[in-house]
Short mmCIF file of C-alpha atoms in Angstrom, two decimals:
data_model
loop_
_atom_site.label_atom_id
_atom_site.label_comp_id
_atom_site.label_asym_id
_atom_site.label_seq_id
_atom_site.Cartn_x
_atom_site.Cartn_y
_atom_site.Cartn_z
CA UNK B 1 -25.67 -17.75 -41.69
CA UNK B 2 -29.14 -18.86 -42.88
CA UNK B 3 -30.76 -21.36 -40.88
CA UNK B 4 -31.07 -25.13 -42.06
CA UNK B 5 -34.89 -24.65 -41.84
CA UNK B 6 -34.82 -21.24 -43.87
CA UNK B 7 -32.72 -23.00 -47.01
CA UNK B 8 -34.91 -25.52 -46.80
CA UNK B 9 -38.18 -23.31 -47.18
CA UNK B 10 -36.54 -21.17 -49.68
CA UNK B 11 -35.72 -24.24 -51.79
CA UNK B 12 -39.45 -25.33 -51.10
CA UNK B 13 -41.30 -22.18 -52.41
CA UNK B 14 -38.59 -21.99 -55.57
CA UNK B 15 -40.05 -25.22 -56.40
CA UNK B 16 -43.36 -24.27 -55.98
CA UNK B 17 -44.20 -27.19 -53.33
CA UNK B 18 -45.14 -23.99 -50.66
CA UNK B 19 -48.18 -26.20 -49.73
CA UNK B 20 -46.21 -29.23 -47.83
CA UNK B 21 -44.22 -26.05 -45.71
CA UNK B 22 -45.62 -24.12 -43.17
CA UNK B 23 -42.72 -22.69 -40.99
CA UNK B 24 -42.70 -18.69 -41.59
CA UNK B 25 -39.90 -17.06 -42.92
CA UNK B 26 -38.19 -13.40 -41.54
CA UNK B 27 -36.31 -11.22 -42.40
CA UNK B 28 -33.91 -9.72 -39.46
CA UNK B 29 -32.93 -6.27 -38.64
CA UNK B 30 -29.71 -6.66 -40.04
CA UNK B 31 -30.83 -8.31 -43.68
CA UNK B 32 -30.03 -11.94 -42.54
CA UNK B 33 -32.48 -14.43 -42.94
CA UNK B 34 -34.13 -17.19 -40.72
CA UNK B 35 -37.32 -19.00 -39.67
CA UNK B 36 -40.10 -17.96 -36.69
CA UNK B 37 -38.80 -21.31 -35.00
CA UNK B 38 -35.00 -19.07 -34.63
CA UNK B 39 -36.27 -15.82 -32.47
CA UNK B 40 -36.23 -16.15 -28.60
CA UNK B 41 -39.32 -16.52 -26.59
CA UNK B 42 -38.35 -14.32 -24.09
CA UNK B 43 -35.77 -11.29 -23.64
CA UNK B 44 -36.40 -10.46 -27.64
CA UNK B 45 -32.90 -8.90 -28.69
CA UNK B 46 -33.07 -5.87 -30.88
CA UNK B 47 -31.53 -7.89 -33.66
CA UNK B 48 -33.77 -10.60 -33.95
CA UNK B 49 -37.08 -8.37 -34.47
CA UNK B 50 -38.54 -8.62 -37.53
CA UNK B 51 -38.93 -5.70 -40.65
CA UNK B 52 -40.37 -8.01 -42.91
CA UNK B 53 -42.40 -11.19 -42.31
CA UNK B 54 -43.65 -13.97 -44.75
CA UNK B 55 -46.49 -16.89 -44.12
CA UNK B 56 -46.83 -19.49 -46.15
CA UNK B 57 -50.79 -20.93 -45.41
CA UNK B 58 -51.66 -24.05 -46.43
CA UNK B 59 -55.88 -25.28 -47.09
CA UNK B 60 -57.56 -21.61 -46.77
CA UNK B 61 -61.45 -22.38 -47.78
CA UNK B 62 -62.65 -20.29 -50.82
CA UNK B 63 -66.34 -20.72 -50.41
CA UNK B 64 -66.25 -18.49 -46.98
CA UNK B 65 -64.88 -15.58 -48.10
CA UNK B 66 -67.07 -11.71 -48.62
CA UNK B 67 -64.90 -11.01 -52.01
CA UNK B 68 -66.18 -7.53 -51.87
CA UNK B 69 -66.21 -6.68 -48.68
CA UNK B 70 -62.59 -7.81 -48.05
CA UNK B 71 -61.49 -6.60 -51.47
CA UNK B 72 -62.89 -2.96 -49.98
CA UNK B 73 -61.09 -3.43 -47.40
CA UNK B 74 -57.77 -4.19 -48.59
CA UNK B 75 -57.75 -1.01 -51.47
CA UNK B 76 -58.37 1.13 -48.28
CA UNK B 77 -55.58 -0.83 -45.66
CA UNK B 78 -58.17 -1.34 -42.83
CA UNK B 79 -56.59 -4.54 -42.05
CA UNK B 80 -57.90 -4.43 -38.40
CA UNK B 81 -61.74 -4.64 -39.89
CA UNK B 82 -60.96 -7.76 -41.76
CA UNK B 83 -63.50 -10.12 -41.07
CA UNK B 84 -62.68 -13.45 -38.74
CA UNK B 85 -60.58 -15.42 -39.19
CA UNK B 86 -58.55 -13.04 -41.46
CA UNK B 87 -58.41 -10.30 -39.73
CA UNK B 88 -55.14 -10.40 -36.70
CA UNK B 89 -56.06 -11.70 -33.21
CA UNK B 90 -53.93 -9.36 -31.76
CA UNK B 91 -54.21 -5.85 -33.15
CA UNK B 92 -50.58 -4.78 -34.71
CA UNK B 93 -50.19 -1.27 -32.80
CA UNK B 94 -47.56 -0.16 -35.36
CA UNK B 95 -47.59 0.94 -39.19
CA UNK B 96 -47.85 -2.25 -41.39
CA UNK B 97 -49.00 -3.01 -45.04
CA UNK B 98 -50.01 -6.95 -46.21
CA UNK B 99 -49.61 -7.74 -49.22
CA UNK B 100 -50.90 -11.28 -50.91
CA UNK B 101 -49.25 -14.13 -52.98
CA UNK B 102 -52.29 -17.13 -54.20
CA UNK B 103 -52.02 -20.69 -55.28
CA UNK B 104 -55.37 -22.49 -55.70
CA UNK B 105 -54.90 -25.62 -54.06
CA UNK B 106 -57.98 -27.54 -55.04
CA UNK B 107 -61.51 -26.74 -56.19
CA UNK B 108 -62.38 -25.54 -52.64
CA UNK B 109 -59.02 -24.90 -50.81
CA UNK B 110 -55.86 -22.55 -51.74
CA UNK B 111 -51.92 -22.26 -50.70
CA UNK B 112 -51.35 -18.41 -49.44
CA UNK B 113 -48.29 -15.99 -48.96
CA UNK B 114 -49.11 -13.15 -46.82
CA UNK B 115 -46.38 -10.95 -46.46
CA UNK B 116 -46.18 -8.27 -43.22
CA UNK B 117 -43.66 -4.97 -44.35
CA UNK B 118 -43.26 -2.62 -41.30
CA UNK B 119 -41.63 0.77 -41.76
CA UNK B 120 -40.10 -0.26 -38.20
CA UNK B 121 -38.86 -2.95 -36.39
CA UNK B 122 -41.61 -4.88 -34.67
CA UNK B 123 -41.45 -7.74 -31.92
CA UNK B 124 -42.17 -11.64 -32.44
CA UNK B 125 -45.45 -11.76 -30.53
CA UNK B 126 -47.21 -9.71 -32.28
CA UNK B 127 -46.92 -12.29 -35.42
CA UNK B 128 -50.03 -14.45 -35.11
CA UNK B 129 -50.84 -17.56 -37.37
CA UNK B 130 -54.09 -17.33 -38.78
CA UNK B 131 -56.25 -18.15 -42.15
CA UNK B 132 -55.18 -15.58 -45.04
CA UNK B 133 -57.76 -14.14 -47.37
CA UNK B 134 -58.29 -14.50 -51.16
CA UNK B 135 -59.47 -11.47 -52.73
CA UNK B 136 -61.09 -10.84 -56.54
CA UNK B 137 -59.85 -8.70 -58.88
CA UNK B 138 -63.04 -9.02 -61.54
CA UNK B 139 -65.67 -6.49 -60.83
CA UNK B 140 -68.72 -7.95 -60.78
CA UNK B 141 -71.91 -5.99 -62.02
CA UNK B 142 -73.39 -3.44 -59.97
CA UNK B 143 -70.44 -3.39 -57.45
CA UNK B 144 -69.58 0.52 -56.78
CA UNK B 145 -66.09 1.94 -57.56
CA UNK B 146 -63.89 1.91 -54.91
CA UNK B 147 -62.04 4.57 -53.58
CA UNK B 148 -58.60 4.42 -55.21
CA UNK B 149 -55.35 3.27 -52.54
CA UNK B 150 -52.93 6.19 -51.54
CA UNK B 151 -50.38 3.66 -52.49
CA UNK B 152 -50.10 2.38 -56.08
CA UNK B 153 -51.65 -1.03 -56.81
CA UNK B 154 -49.75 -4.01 -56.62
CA UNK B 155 -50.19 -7.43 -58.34
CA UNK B 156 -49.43 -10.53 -56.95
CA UNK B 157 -49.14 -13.62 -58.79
CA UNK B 158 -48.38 -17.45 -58.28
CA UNK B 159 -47.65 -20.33 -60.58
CA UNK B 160 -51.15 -22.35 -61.36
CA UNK B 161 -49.25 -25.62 -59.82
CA UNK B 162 -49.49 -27.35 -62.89
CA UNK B 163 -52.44 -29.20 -62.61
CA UNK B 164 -54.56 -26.69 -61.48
CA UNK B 165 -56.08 -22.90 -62.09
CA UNK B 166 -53.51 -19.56 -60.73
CA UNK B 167 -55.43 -16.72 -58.77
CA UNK B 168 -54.32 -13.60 -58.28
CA UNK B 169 -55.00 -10.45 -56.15
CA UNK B 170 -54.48 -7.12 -55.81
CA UNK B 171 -53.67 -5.11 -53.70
CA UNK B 172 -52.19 -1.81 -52.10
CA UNK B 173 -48.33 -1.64 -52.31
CA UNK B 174 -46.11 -0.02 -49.65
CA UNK B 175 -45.00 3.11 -49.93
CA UNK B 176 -42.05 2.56 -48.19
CA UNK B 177 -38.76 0.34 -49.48
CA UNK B 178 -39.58 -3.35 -49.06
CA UNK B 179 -37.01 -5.47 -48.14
CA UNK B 180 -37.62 -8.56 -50.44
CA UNK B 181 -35.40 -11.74 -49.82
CA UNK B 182 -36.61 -13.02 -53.46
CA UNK B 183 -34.76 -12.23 -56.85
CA UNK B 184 -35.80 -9.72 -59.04
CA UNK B 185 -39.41 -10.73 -60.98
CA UNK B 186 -37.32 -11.68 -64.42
CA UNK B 187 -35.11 -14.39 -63.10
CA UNK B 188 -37.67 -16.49 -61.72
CA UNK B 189 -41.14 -15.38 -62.64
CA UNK B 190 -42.86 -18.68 -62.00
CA UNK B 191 -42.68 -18.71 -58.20
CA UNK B 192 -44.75 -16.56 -55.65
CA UNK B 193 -43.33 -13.30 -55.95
CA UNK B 194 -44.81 -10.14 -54.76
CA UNK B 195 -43.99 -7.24 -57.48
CA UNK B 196 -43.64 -3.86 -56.28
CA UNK B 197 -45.13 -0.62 -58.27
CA UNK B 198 -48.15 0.86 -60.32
CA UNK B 199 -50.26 -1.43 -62.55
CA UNK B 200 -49.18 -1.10 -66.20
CA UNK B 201 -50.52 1.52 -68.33
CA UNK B 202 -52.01 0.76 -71.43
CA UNK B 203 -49.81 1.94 -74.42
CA UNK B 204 -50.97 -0.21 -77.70
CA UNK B 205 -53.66 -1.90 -79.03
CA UNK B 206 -53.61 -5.04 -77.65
CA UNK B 207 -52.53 -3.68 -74.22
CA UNK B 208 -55.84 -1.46 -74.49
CA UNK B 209 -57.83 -4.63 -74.79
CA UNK B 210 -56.36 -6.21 -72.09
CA UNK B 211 -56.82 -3.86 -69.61
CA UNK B 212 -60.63 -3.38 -71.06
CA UNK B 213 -60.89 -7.38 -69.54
CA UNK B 214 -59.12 -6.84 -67.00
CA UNK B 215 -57.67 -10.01 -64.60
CA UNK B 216 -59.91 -12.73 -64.43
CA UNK B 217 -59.33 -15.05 -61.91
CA UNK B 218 -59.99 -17.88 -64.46
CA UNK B 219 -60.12 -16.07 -67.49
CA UNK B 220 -56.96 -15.68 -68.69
CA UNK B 221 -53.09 -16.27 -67.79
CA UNK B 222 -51.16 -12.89 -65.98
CA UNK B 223 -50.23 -10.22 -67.98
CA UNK B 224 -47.17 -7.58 -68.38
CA UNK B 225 -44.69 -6.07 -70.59
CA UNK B 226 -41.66 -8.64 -70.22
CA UNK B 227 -41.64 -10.57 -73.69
CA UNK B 228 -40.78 -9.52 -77.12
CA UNK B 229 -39.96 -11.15 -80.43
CA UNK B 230 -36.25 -10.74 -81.65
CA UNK B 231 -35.54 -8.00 -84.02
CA UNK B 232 -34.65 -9.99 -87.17
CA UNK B 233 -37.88 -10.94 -87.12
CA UNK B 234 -38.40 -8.11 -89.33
CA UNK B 235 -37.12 -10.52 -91.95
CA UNK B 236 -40.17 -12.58 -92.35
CA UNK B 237 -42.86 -10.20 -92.06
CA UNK B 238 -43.90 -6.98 -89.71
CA UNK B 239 -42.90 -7.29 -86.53
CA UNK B 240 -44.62 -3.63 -84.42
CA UNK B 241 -42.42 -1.10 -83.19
CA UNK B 242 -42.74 -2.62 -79.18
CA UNK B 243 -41.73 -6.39 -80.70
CA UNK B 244 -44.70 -7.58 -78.91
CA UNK B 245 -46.47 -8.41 -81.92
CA UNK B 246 -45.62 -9.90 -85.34
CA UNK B 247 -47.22 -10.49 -88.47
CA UNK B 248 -46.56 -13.10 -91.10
CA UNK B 249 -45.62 -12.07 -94.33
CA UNK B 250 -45.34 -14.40 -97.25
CA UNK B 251 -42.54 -17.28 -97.34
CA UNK B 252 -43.47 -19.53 -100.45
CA UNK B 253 -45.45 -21.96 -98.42
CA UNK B 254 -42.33 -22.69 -95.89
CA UNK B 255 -42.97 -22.30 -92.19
CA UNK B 256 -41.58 -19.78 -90.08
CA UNK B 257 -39.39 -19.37 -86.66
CA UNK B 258 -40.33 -16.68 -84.74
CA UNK B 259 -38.27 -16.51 -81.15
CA UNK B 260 -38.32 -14.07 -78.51
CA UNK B 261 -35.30 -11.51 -78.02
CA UNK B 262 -33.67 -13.27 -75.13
CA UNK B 263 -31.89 -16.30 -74.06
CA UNK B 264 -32.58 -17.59 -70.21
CA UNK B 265 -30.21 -20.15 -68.77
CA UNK B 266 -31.94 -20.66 -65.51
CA UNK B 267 -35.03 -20.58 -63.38
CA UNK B 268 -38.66 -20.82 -64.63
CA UNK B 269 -39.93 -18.19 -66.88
CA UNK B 270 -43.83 -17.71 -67.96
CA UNK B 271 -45.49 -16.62 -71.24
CA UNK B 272 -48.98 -15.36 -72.65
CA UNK B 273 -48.95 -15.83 -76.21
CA UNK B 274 -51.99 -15.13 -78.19
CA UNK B 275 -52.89 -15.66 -82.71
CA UNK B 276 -54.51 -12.25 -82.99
CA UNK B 277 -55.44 -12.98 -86.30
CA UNK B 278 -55.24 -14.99 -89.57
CA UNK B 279 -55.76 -18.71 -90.59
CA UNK B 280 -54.23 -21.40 -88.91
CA UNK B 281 -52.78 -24.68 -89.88
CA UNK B 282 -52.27 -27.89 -88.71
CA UNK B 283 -48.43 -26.88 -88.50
CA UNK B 284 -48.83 -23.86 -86.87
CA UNK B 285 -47.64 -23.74 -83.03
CA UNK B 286 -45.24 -22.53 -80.17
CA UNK B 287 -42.95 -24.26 -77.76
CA UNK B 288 -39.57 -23.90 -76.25
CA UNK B 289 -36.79 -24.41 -77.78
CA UNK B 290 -33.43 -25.67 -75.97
CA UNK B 291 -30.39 -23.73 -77.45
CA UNK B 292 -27.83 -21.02 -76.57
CA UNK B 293 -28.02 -19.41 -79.95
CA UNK B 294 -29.92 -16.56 -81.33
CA UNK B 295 -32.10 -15.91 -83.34
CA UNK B 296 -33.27 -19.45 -83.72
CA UNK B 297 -32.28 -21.63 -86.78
CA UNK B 298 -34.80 -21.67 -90.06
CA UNK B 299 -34.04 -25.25 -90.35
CA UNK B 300 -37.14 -26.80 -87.88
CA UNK B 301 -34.90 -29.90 -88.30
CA UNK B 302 -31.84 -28.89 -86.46
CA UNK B 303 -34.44 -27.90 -83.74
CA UNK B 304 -34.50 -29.34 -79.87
CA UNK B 305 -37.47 -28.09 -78.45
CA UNK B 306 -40.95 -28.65 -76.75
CA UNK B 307 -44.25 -27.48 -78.39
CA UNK B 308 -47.82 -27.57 -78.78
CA UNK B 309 -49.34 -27.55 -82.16
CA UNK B 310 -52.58 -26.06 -83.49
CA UNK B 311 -54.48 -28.89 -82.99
CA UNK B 312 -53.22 -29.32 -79.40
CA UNK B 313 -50.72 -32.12 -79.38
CA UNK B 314 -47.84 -31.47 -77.29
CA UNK B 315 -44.51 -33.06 -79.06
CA UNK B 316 -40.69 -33.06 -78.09
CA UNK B 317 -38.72 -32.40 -81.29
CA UNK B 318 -35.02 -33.59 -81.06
CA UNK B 319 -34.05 -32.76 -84.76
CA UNK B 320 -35.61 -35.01 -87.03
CA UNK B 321 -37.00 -36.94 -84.63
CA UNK B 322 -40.51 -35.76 -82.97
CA UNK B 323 -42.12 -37.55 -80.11
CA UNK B 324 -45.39 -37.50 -79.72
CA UNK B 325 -46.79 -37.09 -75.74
CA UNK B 326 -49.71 -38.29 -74.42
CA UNK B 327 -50.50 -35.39 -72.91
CA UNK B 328 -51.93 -32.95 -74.90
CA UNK B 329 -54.65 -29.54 -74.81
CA UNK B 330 -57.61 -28.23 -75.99
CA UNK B 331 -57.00 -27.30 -79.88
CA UNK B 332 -55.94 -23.71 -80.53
CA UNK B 333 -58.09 -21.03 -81.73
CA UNK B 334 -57.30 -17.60 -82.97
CA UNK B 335 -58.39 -15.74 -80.23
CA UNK B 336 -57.47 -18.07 -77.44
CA UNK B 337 -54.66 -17.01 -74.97
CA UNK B 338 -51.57 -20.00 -74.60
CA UNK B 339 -49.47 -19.82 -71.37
CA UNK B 340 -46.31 -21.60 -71.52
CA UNK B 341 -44.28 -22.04 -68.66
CA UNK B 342 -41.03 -23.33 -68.88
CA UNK B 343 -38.80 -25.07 -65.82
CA UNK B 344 -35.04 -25.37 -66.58
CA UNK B 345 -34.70 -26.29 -63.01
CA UNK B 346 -37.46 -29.55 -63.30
CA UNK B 347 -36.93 -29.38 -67.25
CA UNK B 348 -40.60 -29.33 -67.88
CA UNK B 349 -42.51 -26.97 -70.10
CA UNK B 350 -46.20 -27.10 -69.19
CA UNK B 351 -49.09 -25.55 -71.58
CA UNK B 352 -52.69 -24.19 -70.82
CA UNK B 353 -55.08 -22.89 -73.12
CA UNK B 354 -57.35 -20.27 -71.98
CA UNK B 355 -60.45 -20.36 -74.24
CA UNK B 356 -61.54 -16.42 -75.77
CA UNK B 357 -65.27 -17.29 -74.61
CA UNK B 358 -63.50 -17.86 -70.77
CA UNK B 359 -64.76 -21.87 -70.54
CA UNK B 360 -62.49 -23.84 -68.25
CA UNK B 361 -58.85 -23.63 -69.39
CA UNK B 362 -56.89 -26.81 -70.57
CA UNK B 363 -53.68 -27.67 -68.71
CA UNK B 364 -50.57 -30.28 -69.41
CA UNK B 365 -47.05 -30.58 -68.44
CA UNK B 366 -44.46 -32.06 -70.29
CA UNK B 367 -40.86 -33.27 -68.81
CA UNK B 368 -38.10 -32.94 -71.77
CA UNK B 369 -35.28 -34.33 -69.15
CA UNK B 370 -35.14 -37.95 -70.63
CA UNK B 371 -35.11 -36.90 -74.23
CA UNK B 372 -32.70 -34.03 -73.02
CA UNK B 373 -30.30 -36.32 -71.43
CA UNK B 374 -30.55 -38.95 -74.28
CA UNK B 375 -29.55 -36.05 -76.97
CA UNK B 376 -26.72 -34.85 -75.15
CA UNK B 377 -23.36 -35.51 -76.80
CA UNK B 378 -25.26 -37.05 -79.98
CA UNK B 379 -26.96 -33.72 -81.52
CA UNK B 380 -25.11 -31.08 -82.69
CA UNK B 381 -25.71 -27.42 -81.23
CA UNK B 382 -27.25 -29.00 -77.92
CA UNK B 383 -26.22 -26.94 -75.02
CA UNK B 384 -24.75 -28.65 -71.74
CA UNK B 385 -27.45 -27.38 -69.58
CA UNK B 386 -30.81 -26.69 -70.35
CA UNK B 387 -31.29 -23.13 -71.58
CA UNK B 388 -33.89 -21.80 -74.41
CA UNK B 389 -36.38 -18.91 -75.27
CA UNK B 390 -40.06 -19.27 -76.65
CA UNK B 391 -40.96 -19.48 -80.16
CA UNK B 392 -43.76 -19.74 -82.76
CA UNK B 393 -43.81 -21.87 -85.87
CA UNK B 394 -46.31 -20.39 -88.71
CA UNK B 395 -47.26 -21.30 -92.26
CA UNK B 396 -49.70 -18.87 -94.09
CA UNK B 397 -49.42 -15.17 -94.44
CA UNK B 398 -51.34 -12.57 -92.72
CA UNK B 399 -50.97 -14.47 -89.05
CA UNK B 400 -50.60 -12.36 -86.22
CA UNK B 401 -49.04 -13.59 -83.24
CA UNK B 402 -48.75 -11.68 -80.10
CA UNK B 403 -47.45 -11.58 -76.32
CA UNK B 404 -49.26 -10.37 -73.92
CA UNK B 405 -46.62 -11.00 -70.69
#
């Protein structure tokens, strides 16, 4: 049985609040699950030695950290010649890899995940607390190719905490299984998670371009290949043969629904969604909507959802009724990359714009639970518990509208 402390930390890091826990988690011999605090001192018992180990760090500095130097080091998994304070105290005599999960924290300070994966068993002591590193994934001029891992590259990713900027980092994966004690990536991809396999190769267009800017720490939200726009779609306009990107085809001057292909009824799930082209109006826009039925409804009025519009507002819509929020975001360009996250768990759906000439990005987080609560039983369609999908609204033809997660 899981200890109290392990539920506890587990419930902690699904929440994103890793920064106010700092008991490690293990994972035992036998694929049960407890804290550091659990394991003996003394006499360590065959089944309580760890294969996997996880440390959550809270306040690691950014402005004393080589990113190049410990970037280098990482790609080629010379741990030991980390620099101090990140490299161990005590030198792990058997085979490990390190892998890295980043929150920034605060203009100057970060929340880290470091995770330990040993092809064998290994004893307690040799787990030492100590700072955790922050690597770059942006080249920066002049800065020689490395050589490439023997193990494919990684990414690692965290939620941006709402309020403030996500980092990210990559590095070597194992080459060995990994026994993870997270669910899979596309249940809850808004929590530190540590994704296993190759980078993704470039296959259209738009992917081409985004692996030509590669991951910016601040530039842009993560990317991937998990979204696409549902199939009927095709109805009002082109949408490509991946259903990552559609185009607007003429509707008489009505606006148009466009919703991803899937329905999620739980966890927190992330989106890049970017106008490739076209002219936008004042109508034009994407949220979240709340329903269990797809594709979404062409009626905007029979619509529950959370959005932000082209000029940046963020509004609840409950039918015919739309709220307007004080919190709002930078106005959208064509060009400009939107992350939505939304949280069925908190129901909140939070917004940042990531400007295509990489100035700050603009954050804001809505909570939909009042309005949710207040609409249940009284609007027709509303589901019991909060479940939805993404979707755009546009007006004029010739829009394109693409995901890039």
């Amino acid at each position: 049985m899981a200890s109290p402390a392990y539920i506890r930390a587990l419930e902690e890091i699904k929440i994103y609040d890793v920064a106010q826990y700092e008991v490690p988690l293990f994972l035992r011999q036998d694929h049960t699950f407890g804290c550091v605090d659990d394991l003996p001192l003394k006499h360590l018992a065959a089944q309580t030695e760890a294969k996997s180990f996880l440390d959550i760090i809270k306040d690691a500095p950014l402005d004393n950290v080589d990113f190049g130097l410990l970037e280098e080091h990482m790609l080629q998994n010379k741990y030991d010649d980390l620099p101090a304070p990140f490299a161990p105290k005590v030198p792990l005599h058997k085979s490990y890899k390190m892998q890295f999960a980043i929150m920034k924290s605060s203009m100057t300070h970060c929340v880290v995940l470091k995770q330990f994966i040993f092809p064998e068993k290994i004893p307690r002591p040799a787990f030492t607390r100590i700072p955790r590193v922050l690597l770059s994934t942006a080249p920066k001029a002049g800065t020689p190719q490395q050589k490439a891992p023997a193990a494919p590259v990684a990414l690692a990713q965290v939620h941006p905490g709402m309020t403030t900027s996500a980092m990210f980092v990559a590095v070597p994966a194992p080459s060995f299984a990994v026994p993870m004690f997270f669910p899979p990536m596309h249940n809850y991809p808004g929590y530190p998670m540590l994704l296993q396999g190759p980078a993704p190769q470039a296959r259209s267009g738009l992917d081409k371009q985004i692996q030509a800017q590669g991951f910016s720490p601040l530039g842009r939200p993560p990317f991937g290949r998990h979204h696409r726009f549902h199939k009927k779609s095709n109805s009002m306009g082109e949408l490509e043969a991946d259903g990552r990107t559609f185009t607007h085809g003429y509707s008489k001057g009505r606006l148009s629904i466009i919703c991803e292909h899937r329905i999620h009824f739980q966890g927190i799930e992330r989106y890049a969604v970017q106008f490739v082209d076209g002219e936008l109006c004042s109508a034009d826009g994407v949220g979240y909507v709340i329903s269990c039925d797809l594709p979404c409804t062409k009626n905007i009025q029979k619509i529950f959802s959370v959005f932000a519009n082209r000029a940046g507002r963020i509004c609840i819509r409950m039918h015919e009724e739309v709220e307007r929020c004080s919190q709002q975001v930078r106005p959208l360009e064509v060009g400009d990359w939107l992350e939505v996250t939304a949280d069925l768990w908190s129901q909140t759906v939070s917004f940042a714009v990531w400007p295509k000439d990489g100035s700050e990005p603009s954050y804001a987080t809505v909570s939909f639970q009042e309005a949710f609560r207040n609409c249940s039983g009284r609007l027709n369609g509303l589901p019991r518990k909060p479940c939805g999908y993404l979707a755009a609204v546009i007006k004029h033809p010739g829009v394109r509208v693409a995901f890039g997660s």
